[in-house]
Coordinates of C-alpha atoms in Angstrom, one line a residue:
X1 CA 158.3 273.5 409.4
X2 CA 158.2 276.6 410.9
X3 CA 161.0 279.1 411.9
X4 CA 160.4 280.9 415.3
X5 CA 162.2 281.4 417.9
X6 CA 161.8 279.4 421.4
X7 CA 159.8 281.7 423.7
X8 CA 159.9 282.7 426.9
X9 CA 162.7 283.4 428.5
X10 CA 166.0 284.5 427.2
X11 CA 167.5 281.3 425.0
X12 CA 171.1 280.5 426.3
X13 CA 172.6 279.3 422.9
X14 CA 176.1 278.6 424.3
X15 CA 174.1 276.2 427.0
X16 CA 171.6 274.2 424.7
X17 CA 174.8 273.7 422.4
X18 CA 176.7 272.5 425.0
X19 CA 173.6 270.0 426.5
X20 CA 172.7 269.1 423.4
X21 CA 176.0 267.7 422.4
X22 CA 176.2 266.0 425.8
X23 CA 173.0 264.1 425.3
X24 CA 174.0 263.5 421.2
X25 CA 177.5 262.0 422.4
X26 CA 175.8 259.4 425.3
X27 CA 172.9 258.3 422.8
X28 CA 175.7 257.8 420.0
X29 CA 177.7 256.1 422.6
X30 CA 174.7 253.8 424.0
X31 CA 173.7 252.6 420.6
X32 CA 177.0 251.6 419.5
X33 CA 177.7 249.4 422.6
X34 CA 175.9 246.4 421.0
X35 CA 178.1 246.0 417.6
X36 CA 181.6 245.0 419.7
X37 CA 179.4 243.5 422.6
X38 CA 177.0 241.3 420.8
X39 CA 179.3 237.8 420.8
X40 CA 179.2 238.7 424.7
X41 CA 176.0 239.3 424.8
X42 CA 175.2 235.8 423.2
X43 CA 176.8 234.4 426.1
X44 CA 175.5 236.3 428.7
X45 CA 172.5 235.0 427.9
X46 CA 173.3 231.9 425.9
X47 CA 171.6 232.4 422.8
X48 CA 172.8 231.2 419.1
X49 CA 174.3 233.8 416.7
X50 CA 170.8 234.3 414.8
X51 CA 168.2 235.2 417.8
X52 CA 171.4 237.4 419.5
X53 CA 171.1 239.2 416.5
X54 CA 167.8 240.3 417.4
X55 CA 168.9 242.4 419.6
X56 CA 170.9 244.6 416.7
X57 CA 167.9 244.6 414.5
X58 CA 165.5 245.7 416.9
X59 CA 167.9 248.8 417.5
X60 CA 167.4 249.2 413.6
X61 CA 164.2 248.8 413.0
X62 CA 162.9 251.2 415.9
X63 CA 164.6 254.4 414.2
X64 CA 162.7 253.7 411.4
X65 CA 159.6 254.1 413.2
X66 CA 160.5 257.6 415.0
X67 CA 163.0 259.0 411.5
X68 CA 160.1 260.6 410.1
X69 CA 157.8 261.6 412.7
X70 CA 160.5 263.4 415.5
X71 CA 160.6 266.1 413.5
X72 CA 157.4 267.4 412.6
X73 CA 155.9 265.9 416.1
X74 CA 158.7 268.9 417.7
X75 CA 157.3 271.8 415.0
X76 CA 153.4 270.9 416.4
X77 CA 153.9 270.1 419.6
X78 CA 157.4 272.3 420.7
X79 CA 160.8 270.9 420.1
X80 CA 161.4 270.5 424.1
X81 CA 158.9 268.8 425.5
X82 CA 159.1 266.1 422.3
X83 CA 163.4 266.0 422.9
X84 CA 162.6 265.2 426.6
X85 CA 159.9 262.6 426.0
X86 CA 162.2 261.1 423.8
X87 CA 164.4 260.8 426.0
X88 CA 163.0 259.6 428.7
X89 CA 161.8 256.8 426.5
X90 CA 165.8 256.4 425.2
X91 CA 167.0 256.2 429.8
X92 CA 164.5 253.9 430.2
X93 CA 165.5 251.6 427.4
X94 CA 169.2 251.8 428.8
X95 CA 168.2 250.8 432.0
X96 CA 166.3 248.0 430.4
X97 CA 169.3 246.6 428.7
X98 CA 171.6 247.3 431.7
X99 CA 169.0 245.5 433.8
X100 CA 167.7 242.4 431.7
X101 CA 167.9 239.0 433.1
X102 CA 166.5 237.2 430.2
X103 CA 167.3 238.3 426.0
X104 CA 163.6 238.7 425.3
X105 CA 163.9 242.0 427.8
X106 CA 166.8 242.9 426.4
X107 CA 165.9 243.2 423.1
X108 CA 162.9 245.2 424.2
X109 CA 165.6 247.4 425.7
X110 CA 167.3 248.3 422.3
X111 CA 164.1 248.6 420.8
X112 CA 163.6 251.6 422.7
X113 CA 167.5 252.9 422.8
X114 CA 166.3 253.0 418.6
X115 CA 164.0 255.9 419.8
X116 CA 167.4 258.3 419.9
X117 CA 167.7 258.7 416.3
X118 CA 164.8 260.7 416.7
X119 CA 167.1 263.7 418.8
X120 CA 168.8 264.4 415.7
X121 CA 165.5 266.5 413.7
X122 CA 164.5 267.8 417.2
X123 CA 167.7 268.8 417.5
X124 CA 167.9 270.4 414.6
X125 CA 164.6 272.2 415.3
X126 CA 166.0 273.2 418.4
X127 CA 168.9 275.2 416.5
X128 CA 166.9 276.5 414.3
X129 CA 164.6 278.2 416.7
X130 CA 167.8 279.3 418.9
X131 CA 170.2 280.5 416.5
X132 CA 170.5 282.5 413.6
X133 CA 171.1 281.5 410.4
X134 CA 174.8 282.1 410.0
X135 CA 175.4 279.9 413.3
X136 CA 173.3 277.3 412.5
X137 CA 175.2 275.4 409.9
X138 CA 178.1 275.2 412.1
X139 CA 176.1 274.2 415.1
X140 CA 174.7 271.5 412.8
X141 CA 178.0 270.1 411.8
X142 CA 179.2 270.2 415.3
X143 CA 175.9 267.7 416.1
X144 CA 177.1 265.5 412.7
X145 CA 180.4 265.1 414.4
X146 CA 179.4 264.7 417.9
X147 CA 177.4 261.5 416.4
X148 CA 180.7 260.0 415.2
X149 CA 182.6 260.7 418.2
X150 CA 179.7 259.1 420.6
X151 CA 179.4 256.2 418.2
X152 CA 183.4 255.6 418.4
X153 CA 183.5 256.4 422.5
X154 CA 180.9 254.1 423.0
X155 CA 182.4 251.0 420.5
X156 CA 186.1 251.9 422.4
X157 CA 184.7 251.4 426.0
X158 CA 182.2 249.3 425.8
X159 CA 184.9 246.2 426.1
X160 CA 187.2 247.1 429.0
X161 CA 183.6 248.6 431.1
X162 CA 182.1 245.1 430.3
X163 CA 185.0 242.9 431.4
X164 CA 186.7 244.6 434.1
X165 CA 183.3 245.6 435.8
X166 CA 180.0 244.2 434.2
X167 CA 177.4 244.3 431.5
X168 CA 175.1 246.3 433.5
X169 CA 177.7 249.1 434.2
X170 CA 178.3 249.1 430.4
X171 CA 175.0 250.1 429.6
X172 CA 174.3 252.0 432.8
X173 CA 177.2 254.7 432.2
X174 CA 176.1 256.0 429.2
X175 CA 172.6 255.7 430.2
X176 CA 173.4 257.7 432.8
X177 CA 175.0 260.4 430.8
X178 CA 172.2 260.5 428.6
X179 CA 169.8 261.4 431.7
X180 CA 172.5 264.0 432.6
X181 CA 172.4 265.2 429.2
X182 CA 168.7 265.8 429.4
X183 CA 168.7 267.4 432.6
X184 CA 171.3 269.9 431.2
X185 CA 168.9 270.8 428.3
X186 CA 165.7 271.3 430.2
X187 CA 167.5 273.8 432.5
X188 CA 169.6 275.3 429.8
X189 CA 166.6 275.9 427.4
X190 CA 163.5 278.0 427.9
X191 CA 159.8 276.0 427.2
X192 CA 158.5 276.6 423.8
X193 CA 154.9 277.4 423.2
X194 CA 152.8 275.0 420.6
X195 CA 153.8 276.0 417.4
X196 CA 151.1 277.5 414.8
X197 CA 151.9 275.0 412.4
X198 CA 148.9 274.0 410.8
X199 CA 148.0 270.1 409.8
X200 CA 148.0 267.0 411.3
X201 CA 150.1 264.3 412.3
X202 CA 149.7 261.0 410.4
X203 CA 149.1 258.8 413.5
X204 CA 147.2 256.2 411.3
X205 CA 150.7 256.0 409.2
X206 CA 152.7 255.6 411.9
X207 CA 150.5 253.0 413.4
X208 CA 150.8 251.0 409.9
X209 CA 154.5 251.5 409.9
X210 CA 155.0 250.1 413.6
X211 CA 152.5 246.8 412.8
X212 CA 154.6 246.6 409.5
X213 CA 158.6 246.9 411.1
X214 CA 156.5 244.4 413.7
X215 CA 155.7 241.8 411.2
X216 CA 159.2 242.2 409.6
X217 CA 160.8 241.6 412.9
X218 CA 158.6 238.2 413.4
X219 CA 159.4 237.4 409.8
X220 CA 163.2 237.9 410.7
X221 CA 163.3 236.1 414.2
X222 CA 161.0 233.0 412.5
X223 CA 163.0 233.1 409.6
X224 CA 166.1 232.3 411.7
X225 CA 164.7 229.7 413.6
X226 CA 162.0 227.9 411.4
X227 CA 164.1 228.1 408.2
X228 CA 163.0 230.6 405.3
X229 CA 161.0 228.4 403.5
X230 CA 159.1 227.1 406.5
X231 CA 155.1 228.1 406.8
X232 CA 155.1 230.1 409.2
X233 CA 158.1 232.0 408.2
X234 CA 156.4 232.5 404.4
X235 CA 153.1 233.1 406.2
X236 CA 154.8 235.9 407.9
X237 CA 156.8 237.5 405.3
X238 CA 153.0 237.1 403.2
X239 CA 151.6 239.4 406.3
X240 CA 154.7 241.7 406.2
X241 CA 154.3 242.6 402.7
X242 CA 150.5 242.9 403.2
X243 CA 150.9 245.3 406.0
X244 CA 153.8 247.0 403.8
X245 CA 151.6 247.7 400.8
X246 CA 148.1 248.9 402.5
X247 CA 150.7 251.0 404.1
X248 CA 152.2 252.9 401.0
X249 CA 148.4 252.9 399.6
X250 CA 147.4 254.6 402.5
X251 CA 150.5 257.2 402.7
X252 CA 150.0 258.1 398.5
X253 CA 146.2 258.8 398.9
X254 CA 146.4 260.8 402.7
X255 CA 146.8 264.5 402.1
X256 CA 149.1 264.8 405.0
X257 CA 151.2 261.6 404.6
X258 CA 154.1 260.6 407.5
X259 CA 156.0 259.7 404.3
X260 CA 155.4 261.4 400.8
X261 CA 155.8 258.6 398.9
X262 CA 155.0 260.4 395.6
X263 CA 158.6 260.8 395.3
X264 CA 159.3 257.6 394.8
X265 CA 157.5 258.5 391.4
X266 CA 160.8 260.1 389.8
X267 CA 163.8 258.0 389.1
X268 CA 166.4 259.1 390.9
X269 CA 164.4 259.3 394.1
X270 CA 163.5 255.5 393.7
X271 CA 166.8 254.9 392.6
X272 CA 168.4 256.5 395.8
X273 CA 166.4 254.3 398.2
X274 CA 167.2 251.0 396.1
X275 CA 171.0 252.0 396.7
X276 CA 169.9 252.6 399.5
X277 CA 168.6 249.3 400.8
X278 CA 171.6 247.7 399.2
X279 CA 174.8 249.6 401.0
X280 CA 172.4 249.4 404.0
X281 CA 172.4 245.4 403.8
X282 CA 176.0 245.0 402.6
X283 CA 177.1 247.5 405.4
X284 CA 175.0 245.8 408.2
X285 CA 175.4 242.1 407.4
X286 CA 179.6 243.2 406.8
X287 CA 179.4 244.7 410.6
X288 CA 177.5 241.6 411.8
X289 CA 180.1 239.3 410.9
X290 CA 183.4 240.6 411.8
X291 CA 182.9 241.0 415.4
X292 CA 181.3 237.3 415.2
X293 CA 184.3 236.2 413.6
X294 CA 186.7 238.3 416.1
X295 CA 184.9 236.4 418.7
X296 CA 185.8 232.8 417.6
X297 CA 188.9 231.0 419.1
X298 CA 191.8 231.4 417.2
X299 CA 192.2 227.1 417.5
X300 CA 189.0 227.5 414.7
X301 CA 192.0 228.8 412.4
X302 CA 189.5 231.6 411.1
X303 CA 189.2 233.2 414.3
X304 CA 191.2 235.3 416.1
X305 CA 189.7 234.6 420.1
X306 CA 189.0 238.5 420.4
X307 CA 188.1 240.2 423.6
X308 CA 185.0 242.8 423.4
X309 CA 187.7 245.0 424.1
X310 CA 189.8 244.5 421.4
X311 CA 186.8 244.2 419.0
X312 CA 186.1 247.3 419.8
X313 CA 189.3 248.9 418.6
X314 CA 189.8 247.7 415.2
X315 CA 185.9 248.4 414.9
X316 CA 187.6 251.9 415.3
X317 CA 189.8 251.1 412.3
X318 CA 186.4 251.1 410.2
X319 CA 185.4 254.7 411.8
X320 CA 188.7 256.1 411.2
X321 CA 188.1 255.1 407.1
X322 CA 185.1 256.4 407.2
X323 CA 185.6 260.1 408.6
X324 CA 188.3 260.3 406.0
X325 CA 186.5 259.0 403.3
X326 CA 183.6 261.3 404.1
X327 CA 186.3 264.3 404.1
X328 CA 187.8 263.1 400.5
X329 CA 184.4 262.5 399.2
X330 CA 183.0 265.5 400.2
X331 CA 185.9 267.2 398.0
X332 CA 185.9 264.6 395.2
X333 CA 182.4 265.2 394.7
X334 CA 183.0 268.8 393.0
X335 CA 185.3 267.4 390.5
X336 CA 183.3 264.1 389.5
X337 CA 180.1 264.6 390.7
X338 CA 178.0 262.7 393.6
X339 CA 176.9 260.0 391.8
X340 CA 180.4 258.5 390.7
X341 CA 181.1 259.1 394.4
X342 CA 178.0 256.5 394.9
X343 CA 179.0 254.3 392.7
X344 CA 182.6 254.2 394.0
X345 CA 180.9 253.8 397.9
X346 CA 178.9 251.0 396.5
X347 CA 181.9 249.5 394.8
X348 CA 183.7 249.9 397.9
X349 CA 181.4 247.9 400.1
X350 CA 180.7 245.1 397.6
X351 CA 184.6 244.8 397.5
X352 CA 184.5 244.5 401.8
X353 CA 182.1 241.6 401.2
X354 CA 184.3 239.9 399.0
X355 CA 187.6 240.3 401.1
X356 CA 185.4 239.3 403.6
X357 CA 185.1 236.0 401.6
X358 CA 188.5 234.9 402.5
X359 CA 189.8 236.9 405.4
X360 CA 191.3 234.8 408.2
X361 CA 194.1 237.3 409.4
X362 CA 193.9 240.0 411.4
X363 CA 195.3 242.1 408.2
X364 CA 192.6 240.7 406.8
X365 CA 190.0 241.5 408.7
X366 CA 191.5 244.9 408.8
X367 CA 191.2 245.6 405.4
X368 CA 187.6 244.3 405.3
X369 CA 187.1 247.4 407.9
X370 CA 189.0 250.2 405.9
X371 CA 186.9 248.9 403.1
X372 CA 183.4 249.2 404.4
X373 CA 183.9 252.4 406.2
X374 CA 185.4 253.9 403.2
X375 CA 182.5 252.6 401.4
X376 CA 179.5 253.7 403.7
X377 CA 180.9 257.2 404.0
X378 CA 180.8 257.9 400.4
X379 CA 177.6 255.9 399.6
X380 CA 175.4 257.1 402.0
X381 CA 176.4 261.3 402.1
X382 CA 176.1 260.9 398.7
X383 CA 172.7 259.2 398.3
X384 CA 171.3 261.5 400.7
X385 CA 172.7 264.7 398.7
X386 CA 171.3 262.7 395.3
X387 CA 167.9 261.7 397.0
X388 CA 167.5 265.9 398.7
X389 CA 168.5 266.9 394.7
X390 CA 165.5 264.6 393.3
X391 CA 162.1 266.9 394.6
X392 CA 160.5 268.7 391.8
X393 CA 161.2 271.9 391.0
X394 CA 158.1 273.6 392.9
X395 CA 159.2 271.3 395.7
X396 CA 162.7 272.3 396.8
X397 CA 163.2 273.8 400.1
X398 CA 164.4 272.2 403.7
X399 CA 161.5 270.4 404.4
X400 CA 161.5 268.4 401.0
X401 CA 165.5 267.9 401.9
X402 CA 164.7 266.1 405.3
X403 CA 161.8 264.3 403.8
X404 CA 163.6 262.7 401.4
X405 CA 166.4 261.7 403.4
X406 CA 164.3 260.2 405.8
X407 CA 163.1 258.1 402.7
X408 CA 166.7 256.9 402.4
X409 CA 167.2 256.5 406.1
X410 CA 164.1 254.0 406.2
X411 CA 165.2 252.4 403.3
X412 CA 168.8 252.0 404.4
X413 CA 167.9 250.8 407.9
X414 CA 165.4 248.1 406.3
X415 CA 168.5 246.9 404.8
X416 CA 170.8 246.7 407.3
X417 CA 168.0 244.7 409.6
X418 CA 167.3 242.2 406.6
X419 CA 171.2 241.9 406.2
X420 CA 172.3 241.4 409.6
X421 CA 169.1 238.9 410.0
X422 CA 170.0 236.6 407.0
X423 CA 174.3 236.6 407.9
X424 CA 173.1 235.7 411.9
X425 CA 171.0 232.6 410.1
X426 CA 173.7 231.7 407.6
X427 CA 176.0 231.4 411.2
X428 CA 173.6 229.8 412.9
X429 CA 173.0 227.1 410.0
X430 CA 176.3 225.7 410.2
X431 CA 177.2 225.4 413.5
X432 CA 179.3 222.6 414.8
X433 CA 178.1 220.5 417.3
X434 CA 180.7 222.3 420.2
X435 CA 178.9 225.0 419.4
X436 CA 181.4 226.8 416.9
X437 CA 180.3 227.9 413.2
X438 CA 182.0 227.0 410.0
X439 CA 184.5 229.7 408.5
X440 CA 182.6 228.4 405.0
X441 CA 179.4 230.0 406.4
X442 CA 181.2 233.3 407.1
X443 CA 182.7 233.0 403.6
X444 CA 178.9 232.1 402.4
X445 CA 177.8 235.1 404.7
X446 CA 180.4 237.9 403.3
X447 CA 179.5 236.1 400.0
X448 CA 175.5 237.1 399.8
X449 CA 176.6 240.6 401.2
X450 CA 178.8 241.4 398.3
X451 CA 176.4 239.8 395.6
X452 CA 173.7 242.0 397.1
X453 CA 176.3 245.4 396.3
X454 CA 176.5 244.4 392.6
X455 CA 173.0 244.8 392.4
X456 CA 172.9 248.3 393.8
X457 CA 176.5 248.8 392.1
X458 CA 174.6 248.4 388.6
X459 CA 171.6 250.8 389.9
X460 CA 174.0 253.4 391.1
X461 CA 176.0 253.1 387.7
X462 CA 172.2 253.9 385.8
X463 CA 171.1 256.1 388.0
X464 CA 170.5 259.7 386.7
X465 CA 172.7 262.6 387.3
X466 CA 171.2 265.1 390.3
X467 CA 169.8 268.4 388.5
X468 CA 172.0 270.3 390.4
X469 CA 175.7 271.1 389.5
X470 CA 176.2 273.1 392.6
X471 CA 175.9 270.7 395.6
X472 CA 176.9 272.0 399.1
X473 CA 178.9 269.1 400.7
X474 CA 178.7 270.3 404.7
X475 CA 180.3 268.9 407.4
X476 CA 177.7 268.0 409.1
X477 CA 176.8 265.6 406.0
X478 CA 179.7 264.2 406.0
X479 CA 179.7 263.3 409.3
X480 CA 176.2 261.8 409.6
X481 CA 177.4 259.3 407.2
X482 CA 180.2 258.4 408.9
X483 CA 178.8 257.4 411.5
X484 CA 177.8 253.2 411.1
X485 CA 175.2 252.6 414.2
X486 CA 173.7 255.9 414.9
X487 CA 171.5 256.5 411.9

């Protein structure tokens, strides 16, 4: 990636920062609106617990289409004109979901929210063209937080916006904060010339990528409905996998692949994304269900009858765990090393699945939370610092770094839309004919979720050591964990 400066006119540092952490916080906010909202959402547009969670995965699965292209699309083509497409594409998917009248739209409205994971690497590109070196790691950090704080804003008042005004004003306010955001930016920051960067970019791999997260998604929704052993659902998983593996061919023999998948050669790389899809699974299929089982009536004697509103703050709970565990880890990590800090994250999110086994009371369900954000703070910062550590030798530098933890990032998001997908259908399975689901499929549901973390619980336990003894533990990675819709 290259290093120059934006050019043109003078850059305004103080100005970019400032819109760029406007726009970070109302994309942050906009995505998270759907993990306390979704039981309200099902109403709204009175779908079962498995097709509602469509709407979740498509989120998902779209910011593993843009994670590894943003970035180098902003070094060719200028990081400006790429942030503002982006978002435009990112307004017009909130007004989508502000404006749907029927849940096929609106899914196709969170599909393109997904698209904001992609400000992150531009923004980064961004800073690194506008300030110098020694401001650029706290600017970055600054971001990391700002994704937390958006991500907790938007989960807080995404319940009292929705109930005392409507579902369209809860997506419309932060939408239109994210347009206000963007505005900011494209007066604040001088136009950028094409960069000199040389190469290409691997359109035919993104293509394959998008028809593969497409056949994943059909798998999913089919899967849900059909049953998972029904044709069309095997016939689809069959065209997934397909799609999946001409894919990976295609990316290992390309010289300029969207994803250097040569990594996955060496064993901690591979072993990073296997954690990876696992605490991503656990994590989303955990998230999935506790707002579900908030949302039941308390006469169910599982339930507590939970408002979107009150969802939303002991979602918080689970946020508050994790910005403190991600502080603790971060310090932890130089006495024991990162990879008994994944090992503990993994541990810790296997052991949410299991509370989540029996949890009926609202101290219950609380310590489910604590659990799982204490346990996807410290898994993911530290698979990302293990999965940066694992390039070869000649091969280190910040563009390996941000290769590989888009690798992770894929991996972790394929997880979390497989695990949400398969808790929504374990719901939907055994739902009573009044139309309320059984607390043994929630119990089944948390079950899977933690069986799944002892698998990546024994791969994190075998997993090598990184080469490096002296890992930097920033604040800005530490807060990108934290975060657990914005990623």
């Amino acid at each position: 990636m290259t290093t120059e400066s934006i050019s043109g006119n003078q850059p305004r540092p103080v100005a970019t920062i400032a819109s760029l952490t406007l726009l970070i916080a109302a994309v942050a906010a906009l995505e998270s609106i759907i993990v306390p909202a979704l039981p309200l959402i099902q109403r709204d547009f009175g779908v079962t617990a498995d097709v509602g969670a469509l709407a979740s995965v498509a989120l998902t699965l779209s910011t593993v289409l843009v994670t590894p292209m943003a970035g180098r699309i902003a070094d060719v083509y200028g990081a400006r004109p790429t942030l503002l497409a982006i978002t435009t594409i990112v307004v017009l998917g909130g007004s989508v979901s502000a404006l749907a009248t029927i849940f096929p739209l609106f899914v196709l409205g969170q599909f393109l929210q997904g698209f904001g994971l992609g400000l992150l690497p531009v923004s980064f590109v961004v800073l690194r063209r506008t300030l110098s070196s020694d401001r650029l790691k706290t600017a970055t950090g600054l971001l990391g937080a700002v994704v937390v704080a958006g991500g907790a804003l938007g989960v807080v008042l995404a319940g009292p916006v929705a109930e005392n005004v409507s579902r369209t004003a809860m997506y419309a306010v932060p939408t239109a904060f994210v347009l206000l955001g963007a505005i900011a930016f494209a007066v604040s920051t001088p136009r950028d010339h094409r960069s000199n960067v040389g190469g290409r970019l691997d359109w035919p791999g993104a293509a394959g990528l998008a028809l593969g997260l497409l056949t994943l998604t059909a798998w999913l929704a089919s899967a849900s409905s059909n049953g998972w052993g029904a044709p069309t659902s095997m016939l689809l998983l069959l065209a997934s996998a397909a799609v999946f593996t001409i894919w990976a061919r295609y990316q290992s023999q390309t010289t300029e692949p969207m994803v250097d998948l040569t990594m996955m050669r060496h064993r901690s790389m591979w072993s990073a994304v296997v954690v990876g899809v696992v605490f991503g699974f656990t994590y989303g299929a955990v998230v999935y269900l506790l707002p579900q089982q908030l949302a039941v009536p308390a006469e169910s004697g599982f339930g507590r009858g939970a408002s979107t509103s009150a969802i939303g703050f002991l979602l918080c709970v689970g946020y508050g765990a994790a910005v403190i565990a991600s502080v603790i880890s971060g310090k932890l990590a130089q006495r024991v090393g990162t990879k008994a800090i994944a090992v503990a994250g993994v541990a810790f999110l296997g052991l949410s699945g299991a509370a989540g086994v029996f949890a009926t009371t609202m101290w219950q369900i609380v310590v489910v939370l604590i659990l799982a954000g204490t346990g996807v703070a410290a898994a993911s910062t530290a698979v990302f610092v293990i999965s940066a550590d694992s390039a070869p030798a000649d091969r280190v530098g910040v563009t390996t770094a941000i290769v590989t933890t888009a690798i992770v990032t894929i991996a972790r998001s394929l997880g979390s839309a497989v695990g949400t997908q398969i808790a929504a259908g374990i719901i939907a399975s055994a739902t009573s004919s009044g139309g309320l689901p059984q607390h043994s499929a929630f119990a089944t549901a948390f079950g899977v979720a933690a069986i799944v973390a002892i698998v990546g619980l024994v791969v994190a336990v075998t997993m090598p050591k990184p080469a490096s003894t002296d890992v930097q533990w920033s604040s800005s990675s530490s807060s990108k964990s934290a975060t657990p819709r914005f990623q």
